Amino acid sequence: MEEPEPAGAAAPPPGLRSLLPPREFLCSRKGQLLLAESVLSFIIFICYIASLAASFMMAPLLEFLLALFLFFAYASKLNEKFKGLYWPLTDFLRCVTAAIIYFAISIAAVSKYNDGASKAAGVFGFIATIVYAIDFYITFNDLVTFLKQGSSDSPEGRKSEGMLSSSDFCTI
């Protein structure tokens, strides 16, 4: 028979739970958009692998990896630790290019190829285009707001302010 542990005993190590992002980030708008972008990109990648349009599989793979990287970077607050990279602008450019690329390859996949997997990849690509467009619209509005606030300050004040944190993008 085992004896109960004393109240002051250390908690067991978290294990795989430490790899999961915080619940606050998952419930935020930015977290949900990045999660949707990652899932859609992975689904599109799988569809292109199974289709005749396998030449288009590289774009969804790269977008999946970029979205997954930014998901975990924002979740672990790397944007607050590495201030040399202008995270909002990087995220904005990623979303704009992804929306354009997904729109173009979705049109090509739907119009040129007749197999079901290509059609499914095209439809999911159009959905991903909308999700990325929503993300870059929100990110653009946050950038404009940030730049308007910065323009009223002196140049020295803007340099010392730093960059936007993930909490600036994660309003519910």
Short mmCIF file of C-alpha atoms in Angstrom, two decimals:
data_model
loop_
_atom_site.label_atom_id
_atom_site.label_comp_id
_atom_site.label_asym_id
_atom_site.label_seq_id
_atom_site.Cartn_x
_atom_site.Cartn_y
_atom_site.Cartn_z
CA MET A 1 0.00 0.00 0.00
CA GLU A 2 1.37 3.38 -1.03
CA GLU A 3 1.41 6.30 1.30
CA PRO A 4 -0.03 9.63 0.08
CA GLU A 5 2.52 12.23 -0.91
CA PRO A 6 2.97 15.19 1.41
CA ALA A 7 1.30 18.46 0.42
CA GLY A 8 4.65 20.18 -0.26
CA ALA A 9 5.79 17.60 -2.85
CA ALA A 10 6.77 18.82 -6.29
CA ALA A 11 4.30 18.41 -9.13
CA PRO A 12 5.12 15.80 -11.77
CA PRO A 13 6.80 17.09 -14.94
CA PRO A 14 4.33 18.33 -17.52
CA GLY A 15 5.54 16.04 -20.33
CA LEU A 16 3.79 16.59 -23.65
CA ARG A 17 1.57 19.27 -22.15
CA SER A 18 4.51 21.67 -22.29
CA LEU A 19 4.43 21.48 -26.09
CA LEU A 20 0.84 22.71 -26.29
CA PRO A 21 0.27 26.45 -26.65
CA PRO A 22 -1.43 28.31 -23.81
CA ARG A 23 -5.22 28.30 -23.77
CA GLU A 24 -5.32 32.11 -23.91
CA PHE A 25 -3.48 32.05 -27.24
CA LEU A 26 -5.70 29.32 -28.65
CA CYS A 27 -8.78 31.38 -27.78
CA SER A 28 -7.36 34.56 -29.30
CA ARG A 29 -8.21 35.69 -32.83
CA LYS A 30 -4.57 35.43 -33.98
CA GLY A 31 -4.23 31.93 -32.52
CA GLN A 32 -7.40 30.74 -34.22
CA LEU A 33 -6.37 32.23 -37.56
CA LEU A 34 -2.91 30.67 -37.43
CA LEU A 35 -4.40 27.33 -36.43
CA ALA A 36 -6.91 27.50 -39.30
CA GLU A 37 -4.13 28.45 -41.73
CA SER A 38 -2.00 25.52 -40.57
CA VAL A 39 -4.84 23.00 -40.81
CA LEU A 40 -6.02 24.24 -44.21
CA SER A 41 -2.49 24.27 -45.61
CA PHE A 42 -1.91 20.71 -44.42
CA ILE A 43 -5.21 19.51 -45.93
CA ILE A 44 -4.39 21.22 -49.24
CA PHE A 45 -0.92 19.67 -49.19
CA ILE A 46 -2.39 16.17 -48.72
CA CYS A 47 -4.94 16.80 -51.49
CA TYR A 48 -2.23 17.89 -53.92
CA ILE A 49 -0.10 14.84 -53.10
CA ALA A 50 -3.06 12.57 -53.93
CA SER A 51 -3.97 14.46 -57.12
CA LEU A 52 -2.68 14.80 -60.63
CA ALA A 53 -1.67 18.38 -59.74
CA ALA A 54 1.22 17.24 -57.55
CA SER A 55 3.37 20.01 -58.96
CA PHE A 56 1.45 22.45 -56.73
CA MET A 57 2.27 20.64 -53.47
CA MET A 58 5.28 22.81 -52.56
CA ALA A 59 3.32 26.02 -51.90
CA PRO A 60 0.94 24.47 -49.32
CA LEU A 61 3.85 22.69 -47.65
CA LEU A 62 5.81 25.93 -47.23
CA GLU A 63 2.74 27.82 -46.05
CA PHE A 64 1.97 25.04 -43.56
CA LEU A 65 5.49 25.18 -42.15
CA LEU A 66 5.48 28.99 -41.97
CA ALA A 67 2.06 29.11 -40.31
CA LEU A 68 3.08 26.40 -37.86
CA PHE A 69 6.31 28.24 -37.04
CA LEU A 70 4.49 31.52 -36.43
CA PHE A 71 1.82 29.71 -34.41
CA PHE A 72 4.41 28.36 -31.99
CA ALA A 73 6.49 31.57 -32.14
CA TYR A 74 3.54 33.71 -31.05
CA ALA A 75 2.38 31.07 -28.55
CA SER A 76 5.79 30.90 -26.88
CA LYS A 77 6.21 34.70 -27.15
CA LEU A 78 9.34 34.53 -29.32
CA ASN A 79 8.25 37.84 -30.83
CA GLU A 80 8.92 39.47 -27.46
CA LYS A 81 12.32 37.79 -27.11
CA PHE A 82 13.65 38.43 -30.64
CA LYS A 83 13.08 42.09 -31.33
CA GLY A 84 15.39 42.26 -34.35
CA LEU A 85 12.67 40.89 -36.61
CA TYR A 86 9.64 43.08 -37.26
CA TRP A 87 7.05 40.37 -36.59
CA PRO A 88 3.85 42.16 -37.67
CA LEU A 89 5.30 43.11 -41.04
CA THR A 90 6.66 39.60 -41.55
CA ASP A 91 3.27 38.15 -40.73
CA PHE A 92 1.53 40.64 -43.03
CA LEU A 93 3.79 39.80 -45.99
CA ARG A 94 3.34 36.06 -45.36
CA CYS A 95 -0.44 36.42 -45.40
CA VAL A 96 -0.51 38.58 -48.55
CA THR A 97 1.74 36.25 -50.52
CA ALA A 98 -0.11 33.15 -49.27
CA ALA A 99 -3.50 34.59 -50.28
CA ILE A 100 -2.24 35.43 -53.77
CA ILE A 101 -0.49 32.09 -54.27
CA TYR A 102 -3.43 30.06 -53.00
CA PHE A 103 -5.84 31.97 -55.22
CA ALA A 104 -3.66 31.40 -58.30
CA ILE A 105 -2.99 27.69 -57.76
CA SER A 106 -6.62 27.06 -56.80
CA ILE A 107 -7.82 28.52 -60.09
CA ALA A 108 -5.27 26.39 -61.95
CA ALA A 109 -6.17 23.23 -60.02
CA VAL A 110 -9.91 23.62 -60.51
CA SER A 111 -9.78 24.60 -64.18
CA LYS A 112 -6.94 22.43 -65.52
CA TYR A 113 -7.25 19.11 -63.64
CA ASN A 114 -10.29 16.82 -63.61
CA ASP A 115 -9.57 14.48 -60.69
CA GLY A 116 -11.43 14.82 -57.41
CA ALA A 117 -8.36 15.48 -55.27
CA SER A 118 -7.38 18.46 -57.44
CA LYS A 119 -10.90 19.85 -57.21
CA ALA A 120 -10.88 19.38 -53.42
CA ALA A 121 -7.49 21.07 -53.16
CA GLY A 122 -8.82 23.95 -55.24
CA VAL A 123 -11.89 24.38 -53.05
CA PHE A 124 -9.83 24.23 -49.85
CA GLY A 125 -7.41 26.65 -51.52
CA PHE A 126 -10.21 29.16 -52.05
CA ILE A 127 -11.19 28.78 -48.40
CA ALA A 128 -7.54 29.28 -47.39
CA THR A 129 -7.41 32.38 -49.59
CA ILE A 130 -10.30 33.85 -47.59
CA VAL A 131 -8.70 32.94 -44.25
CA TYR A 132 -5.35 34.45 -45.24
CA ALA A 133 -7.12 37.56 -46.58
CA ILE A 134 -8.92 38.00 -43.25
CA ASP A 135 -5.60 37.58 -41.44
CA PHE A 136 -3.77 40.14 -43.56
CA TYR A 137 -6.67 42.59 -43.29
CA ILE A 138 -6.62 42.38 -39.48
CA THR A 139 -2.82 42.54 -39.39
CA PHE A 140 -2.85 45.54 -41.74
CA ASN A 141 -5.33 47.39 -39.51
CA ASP A 142 -3.16 46.66 -36.47
CA LEU A 143 -0.09 47.92 -38.34
CA VAL A 144 -1.86 51.13 -39.37
CA THR A 145 -3.03 51.74 -35.80
CA PHE A 146 0.48 51.13 -34.51
CA LEU A 147 2.04 53.46 -37.08
CA LYS A 148 -0.51 56.22 -36.35
CA GLN A 149 0.31 56.00 -32.65
CA GLY A 150 4.01 56.11 -33.46
CA SER A 151 3.75 59.13 -35.76
CA SER A 152 2.57 61.38 -32.91
CA ASP A 153 5.69 60.57 -30.89
CA SER A 154 9.21 61.78 -31.46
CA PRO A 155 11.53 59.53 -33.53
CA GLU A 156 13.48 58.64 -30.38
CA GLY A 157 10.27 57.56 -28.64
CA ARG A 158 9.33 55.29 -31.52
CA LYS A 159 12.71 53.58 -31.48
CA SER A 160 12.53 52.86 -27.77
CA GLU A 161 8.94 51.59 -27.87
CA GLY A 162 9.90 48.33 -29.55
CA MET A 163 7.49 46.18 -31.48
CA LEU A 164 3.97 44.92 -31.06
CA SER A 165 3.59 41.94 -28.80
CA SER A 166 1.41 38.95 -29.53
CA SER A 167 -1.17 40.35 -27.12
CA ASP A 168 -1.64 43.32 -29.48
CA PHE A 169 -2.88 40.87 -32.12
CA CYS A 170 -4.82 38.56 -29.82
CA THR A 171 -7.97 40.36 -28.94
CA ILE A 172 -11.07 38.23 -28.79
#
